[in-house]
Structures are given as structure tokens and as C-alpha cells.
CSV table of C-alpha atoms in Angstrom, one decimal:
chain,number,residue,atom,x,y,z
B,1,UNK,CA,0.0,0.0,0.0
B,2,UNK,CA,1.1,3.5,-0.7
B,3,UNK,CA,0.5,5.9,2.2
B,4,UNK,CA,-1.5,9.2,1.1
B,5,UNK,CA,-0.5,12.3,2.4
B,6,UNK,CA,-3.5,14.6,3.5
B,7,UNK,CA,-3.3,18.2,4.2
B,8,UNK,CA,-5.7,20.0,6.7
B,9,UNK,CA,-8.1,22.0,3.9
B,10,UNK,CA,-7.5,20.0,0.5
B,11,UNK,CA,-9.0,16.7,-1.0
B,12,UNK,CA,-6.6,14.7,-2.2
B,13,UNK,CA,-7.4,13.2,-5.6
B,14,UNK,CA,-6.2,10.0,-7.7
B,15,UNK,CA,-6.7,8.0,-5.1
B,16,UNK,CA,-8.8,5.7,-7.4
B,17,UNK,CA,-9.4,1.8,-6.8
B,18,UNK,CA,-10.4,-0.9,-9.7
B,19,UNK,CA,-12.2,-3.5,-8.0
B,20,UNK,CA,-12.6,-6.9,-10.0
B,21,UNK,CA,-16.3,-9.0,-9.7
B,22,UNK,CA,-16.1,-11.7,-7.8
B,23,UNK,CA,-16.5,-15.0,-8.1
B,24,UNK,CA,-18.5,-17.8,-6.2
B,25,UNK,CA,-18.5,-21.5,-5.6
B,26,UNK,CA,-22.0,-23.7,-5.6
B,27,UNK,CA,-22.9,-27.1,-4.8
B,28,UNK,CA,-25.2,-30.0,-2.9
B,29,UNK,CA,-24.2,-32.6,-0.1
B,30,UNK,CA,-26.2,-35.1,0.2
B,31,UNK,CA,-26.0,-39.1,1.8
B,32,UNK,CA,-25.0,-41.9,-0.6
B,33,UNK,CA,-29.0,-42.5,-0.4
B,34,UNK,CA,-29.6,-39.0,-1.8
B,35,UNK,CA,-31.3,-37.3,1.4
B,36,UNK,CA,-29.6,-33.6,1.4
B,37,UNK,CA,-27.5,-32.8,5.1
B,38,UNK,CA,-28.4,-29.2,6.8
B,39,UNK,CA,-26.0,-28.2,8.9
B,40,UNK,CA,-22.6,-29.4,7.2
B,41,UNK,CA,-19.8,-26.8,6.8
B,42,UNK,CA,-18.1,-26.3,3.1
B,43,UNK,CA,-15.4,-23.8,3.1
B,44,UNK,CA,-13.0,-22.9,0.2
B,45,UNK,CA,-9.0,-23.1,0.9
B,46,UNK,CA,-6.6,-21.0,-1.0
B,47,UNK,CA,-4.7,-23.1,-3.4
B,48,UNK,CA,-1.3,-22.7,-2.0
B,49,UNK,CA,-1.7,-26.2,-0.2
B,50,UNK,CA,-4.7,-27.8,0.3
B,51,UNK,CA,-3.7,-29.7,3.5
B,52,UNK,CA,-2.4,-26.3,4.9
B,53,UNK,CA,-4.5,-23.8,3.0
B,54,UNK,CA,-5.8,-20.8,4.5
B,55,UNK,CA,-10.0,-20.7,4.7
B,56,UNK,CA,-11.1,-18.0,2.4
B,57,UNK,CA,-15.3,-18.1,2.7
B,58,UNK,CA,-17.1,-21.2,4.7
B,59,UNK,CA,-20.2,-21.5,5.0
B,60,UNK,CA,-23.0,-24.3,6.0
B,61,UNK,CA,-25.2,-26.6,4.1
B,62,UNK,CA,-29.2,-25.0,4.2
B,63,UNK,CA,-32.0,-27.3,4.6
B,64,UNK,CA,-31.5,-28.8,1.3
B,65,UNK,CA,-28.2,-29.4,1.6
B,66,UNK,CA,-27.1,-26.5,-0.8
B,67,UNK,CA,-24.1,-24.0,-0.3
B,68,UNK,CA,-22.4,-20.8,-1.8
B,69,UNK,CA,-19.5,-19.8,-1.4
B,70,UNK,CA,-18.9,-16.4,-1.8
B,71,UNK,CA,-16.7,-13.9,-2.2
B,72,UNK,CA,-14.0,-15.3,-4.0
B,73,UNK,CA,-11.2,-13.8,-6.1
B,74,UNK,CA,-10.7,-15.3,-9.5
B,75,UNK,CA,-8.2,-17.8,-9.2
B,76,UNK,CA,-7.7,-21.7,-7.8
B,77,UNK,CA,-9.1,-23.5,-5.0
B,78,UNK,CA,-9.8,-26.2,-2.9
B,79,UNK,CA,-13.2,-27.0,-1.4
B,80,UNK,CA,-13.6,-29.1,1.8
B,81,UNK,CA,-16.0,-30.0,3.9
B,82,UNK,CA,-16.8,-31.0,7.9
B,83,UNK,CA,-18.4,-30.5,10.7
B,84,UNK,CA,-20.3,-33.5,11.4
B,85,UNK,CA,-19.5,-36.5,13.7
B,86,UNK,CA,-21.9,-38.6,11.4
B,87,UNK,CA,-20.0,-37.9,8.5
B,88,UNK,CA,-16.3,-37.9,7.6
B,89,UNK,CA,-14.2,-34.9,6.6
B,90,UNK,CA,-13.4,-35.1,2.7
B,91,UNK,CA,-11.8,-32.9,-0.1
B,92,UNK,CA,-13.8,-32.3,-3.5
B,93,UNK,CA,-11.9,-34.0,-5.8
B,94,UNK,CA,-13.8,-34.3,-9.0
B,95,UNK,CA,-15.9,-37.9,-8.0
B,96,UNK,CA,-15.8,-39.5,-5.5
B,97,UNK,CA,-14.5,-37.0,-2.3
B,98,UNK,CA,-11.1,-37.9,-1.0
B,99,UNK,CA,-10.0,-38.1,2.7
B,100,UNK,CA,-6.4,-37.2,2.2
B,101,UNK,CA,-6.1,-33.2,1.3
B,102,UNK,CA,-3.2,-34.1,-1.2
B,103,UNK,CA,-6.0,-36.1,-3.2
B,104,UNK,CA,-8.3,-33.1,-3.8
B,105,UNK,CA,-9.0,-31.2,-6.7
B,106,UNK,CA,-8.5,-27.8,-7.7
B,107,UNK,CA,-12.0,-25.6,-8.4
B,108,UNK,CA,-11.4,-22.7,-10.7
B,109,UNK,CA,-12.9,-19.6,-9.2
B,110,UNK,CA,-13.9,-16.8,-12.5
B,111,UNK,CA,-14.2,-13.4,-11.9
B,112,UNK,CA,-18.5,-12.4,-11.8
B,113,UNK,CA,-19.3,-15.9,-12.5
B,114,UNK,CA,-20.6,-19.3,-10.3
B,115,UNK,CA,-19.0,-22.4,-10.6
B,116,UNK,CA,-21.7,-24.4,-10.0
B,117,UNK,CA,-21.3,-28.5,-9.2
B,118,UNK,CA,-19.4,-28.8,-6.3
B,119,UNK,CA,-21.3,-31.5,-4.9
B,120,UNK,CA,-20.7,-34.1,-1.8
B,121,UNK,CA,-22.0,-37.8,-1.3
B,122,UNK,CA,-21.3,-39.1,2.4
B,123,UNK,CA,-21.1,-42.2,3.8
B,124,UNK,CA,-22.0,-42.4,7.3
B,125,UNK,CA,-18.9,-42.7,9.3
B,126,UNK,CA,-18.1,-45.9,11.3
B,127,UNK,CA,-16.5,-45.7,15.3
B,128,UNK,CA,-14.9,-47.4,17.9
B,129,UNK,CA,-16.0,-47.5,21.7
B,130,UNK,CA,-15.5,-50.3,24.0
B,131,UNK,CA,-13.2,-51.1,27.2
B,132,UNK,CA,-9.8,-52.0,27.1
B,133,UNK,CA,-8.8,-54.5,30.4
B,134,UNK,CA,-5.3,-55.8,31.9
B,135,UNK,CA,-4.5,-58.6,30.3
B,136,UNK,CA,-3.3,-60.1,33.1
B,137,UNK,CA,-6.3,-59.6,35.7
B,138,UNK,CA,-8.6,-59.0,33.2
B,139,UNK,CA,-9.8,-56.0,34.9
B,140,UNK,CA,-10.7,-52.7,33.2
B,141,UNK,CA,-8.1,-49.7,32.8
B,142,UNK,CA,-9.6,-47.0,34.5
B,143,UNK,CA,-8.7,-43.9,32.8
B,144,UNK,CA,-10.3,-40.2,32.7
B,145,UNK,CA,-8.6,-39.7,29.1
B,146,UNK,CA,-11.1,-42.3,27.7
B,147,UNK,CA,-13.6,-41.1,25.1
B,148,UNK,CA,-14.8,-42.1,21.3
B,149,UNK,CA,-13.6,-41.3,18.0
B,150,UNK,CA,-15.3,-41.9,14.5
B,151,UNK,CA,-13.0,-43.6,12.1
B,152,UNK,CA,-14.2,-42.3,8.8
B,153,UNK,CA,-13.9,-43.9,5.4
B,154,UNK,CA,-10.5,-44.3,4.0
B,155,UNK,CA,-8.8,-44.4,7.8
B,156,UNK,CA,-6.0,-47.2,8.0
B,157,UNK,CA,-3.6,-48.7,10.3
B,158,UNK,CA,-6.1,-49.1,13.7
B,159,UNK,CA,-3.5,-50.2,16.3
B,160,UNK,CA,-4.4,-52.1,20.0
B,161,UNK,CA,-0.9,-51.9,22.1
B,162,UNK,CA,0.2,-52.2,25.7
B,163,UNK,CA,2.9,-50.6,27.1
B,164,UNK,CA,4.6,-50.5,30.5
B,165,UNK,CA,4.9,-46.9,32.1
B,166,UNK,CA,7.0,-46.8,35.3
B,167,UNK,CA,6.0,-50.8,35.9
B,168,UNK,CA,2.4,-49.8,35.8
B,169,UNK,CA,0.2,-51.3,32.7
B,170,UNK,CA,-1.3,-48.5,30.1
B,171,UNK,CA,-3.4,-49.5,27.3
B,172,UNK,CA,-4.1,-47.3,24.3
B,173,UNK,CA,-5.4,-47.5,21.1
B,174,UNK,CA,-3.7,-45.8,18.2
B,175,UNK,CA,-4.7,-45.1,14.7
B,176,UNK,CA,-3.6,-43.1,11.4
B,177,UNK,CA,-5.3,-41.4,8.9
B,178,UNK,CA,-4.9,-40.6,5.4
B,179,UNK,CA,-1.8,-37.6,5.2
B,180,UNK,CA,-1.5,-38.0,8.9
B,181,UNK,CA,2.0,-38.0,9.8
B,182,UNK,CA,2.2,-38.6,13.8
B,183,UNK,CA,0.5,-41.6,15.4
B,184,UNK,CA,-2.9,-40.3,17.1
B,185,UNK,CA,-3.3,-41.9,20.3
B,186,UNK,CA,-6.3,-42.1,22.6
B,187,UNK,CA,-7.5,-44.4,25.9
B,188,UNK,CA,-10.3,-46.8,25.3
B,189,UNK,CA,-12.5,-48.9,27.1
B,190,UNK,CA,-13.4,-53.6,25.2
B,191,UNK,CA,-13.2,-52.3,21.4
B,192,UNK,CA,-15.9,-52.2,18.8
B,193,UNK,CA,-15.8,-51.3,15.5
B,194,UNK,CA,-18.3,-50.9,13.2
């Protein structure tokens, strides 16, 4: 930006600004049985990266399970969607929806136009819940860390281990998804998954 230099009495002139239309981004998510999801948030990532992109417009899924996004510059995208513990995460990527960012697609954005078609199927998201017990004694772990988390479609490499921790036993369950670099690891208590 160029600083403008005003003068007690005068009006400064040439300070003009051409402002280009903007562009917007439209679509539907629905089930993979075709009923529409309120409530689901879309958002569209600058196309620097799209598993670190910065969130340019979000927005949620109405009634019918339509969103817009808008304003956007003119340009590349990517468009994502979450917000539901039903319903996995995913990427638009031109069929199917991916759950690894590095698998989406780009949108093109163009100046004073829609892009229409951005559309979202879901499959319901699976979980895991249960109690995890000393194999020795067979007694339950008691732990206040223990809680649920839903594996979504595409997640991989669901892990049971047992580890000693200053002599005491510690049971965790660890899992990794799609792009995930680190091991996620969480307390459980006899595991289900569905």
C-alpha cells in the first residue's frame, strides 16, 4: 500500500481503486442415499496447499443441503468440507470426495461468475467404543482420558498396544489417517468397531 498524504483543507485526488467481480463456488451434499445434510460446513482453501491452505469463505449446508461460497477472487481453489461426527471430513476431488487433502481437486474460481457442481456424497462414518482390560487380571483400565472417536472412510492402520509406564500397565489405542504424519493416540474402554 502506498501511504496518502492529506493536508488540513484539501482533498486529495487520484486515489482511485479498480475492484474486479467476484466469483463464487456452488454445490449440494447429500447421503449416498440421496437425502440432502443441513448443517454441514463447506469452506474454500486457498490453493497454496490444500492440506495447509488458509479458509477464504465457509459456509453451512441449508436445509437442502445447498451451499455458496462467496466472495471469491478469481483464481484456484480447494473445497472441503466437515463438521459432522456422522460424517467424515473429505476434499472435492472431481468424483468421489477424497479423505487425504493431497488427493483433492482444484476448483477454478472466475471473476462475476458461479462455478456451479461442487457436490458431496457421504457415507455415514463408522466408530470405535468399547473397554480396554489388563491382560493379566482381566480388569478394566480405568482412565479419565477415555472417550470415542469416529474412524471415517479411507482411515487405516487401527492399532491395539500395551505398554509398560513406570512398571504400571497403560493400554491405548492408536490409529492413522490418510496424510497423517504422527500416530494419534487415545484411551479406550473392550473395542468395537463398526
Amino acid at each position: 500500500a502506498l501511504p496518502v498524504t492529506v493536508v488540513p483543507g484539501e482533498n486529495p485526488t487520484g486515489i482511485d481503486f479498480i475492484l474486479e467481480q467476484s466469483g463464487a463456488v456452488t454445490g449440494r451434499v447429500i447421503t449416498d442415499d440421496g437425502q440432502p445434510l443441513e448443517g454441514i460446513w463447506v469452506g474454500a482453501l486457498s490453493s497454496l496447499d490444500p492440506c495447509d491452505g488458509h479458509t477464504l469463505e465457509a459456509s453451512p449446508t441449508d436445509e437442502n443441503g445447498n451451499f455458496t461460497l462467496r466472495p471469491l477472487s478469481a483464481g484456484v481453489v480447494f473445497v472441503r468440507i466437515w463438521g459432522s461426527s456422522n460424517y467424515p471430513d473429505e476434499w472435492w476431488d472431481g468424483s468421489q470426495g477424497a479423505s487425504d487433502c493431497y488427493e483433492a481437486g482444484p476448483v477454478l474460481v472466475r471473476s462475476g461468475q458461479s462455478t456451479p457442481g461442487i457436490n458431496f456424497s457421504l457415507t455415514e462414518a463408522g466408530s470405535v467404543s468399547g473397554k480396554v482390560v489388563d491382560q493379566l487380571t482381566n480388569k478394566p483400565v480405568e482412565d479419565d482420558g477415555c472417550g470415542g472417536v469416529h474412524l471415517e472412510v479411507g482411515w487405516h492402520k487401527f492399532v491395539y498396544r500395551q505398554e509398560e509406564d513406570q512398571g504400571d500397565q497403560v493400554s491405548h489405542a492408536a490409529f492413522k489417517a490418510p496424510g497423517d504424519t504422527d500416530w494419534r493416540v487415545f484411551s479406550t474402554e473392550a473395542l468395537n468397531i463398526k
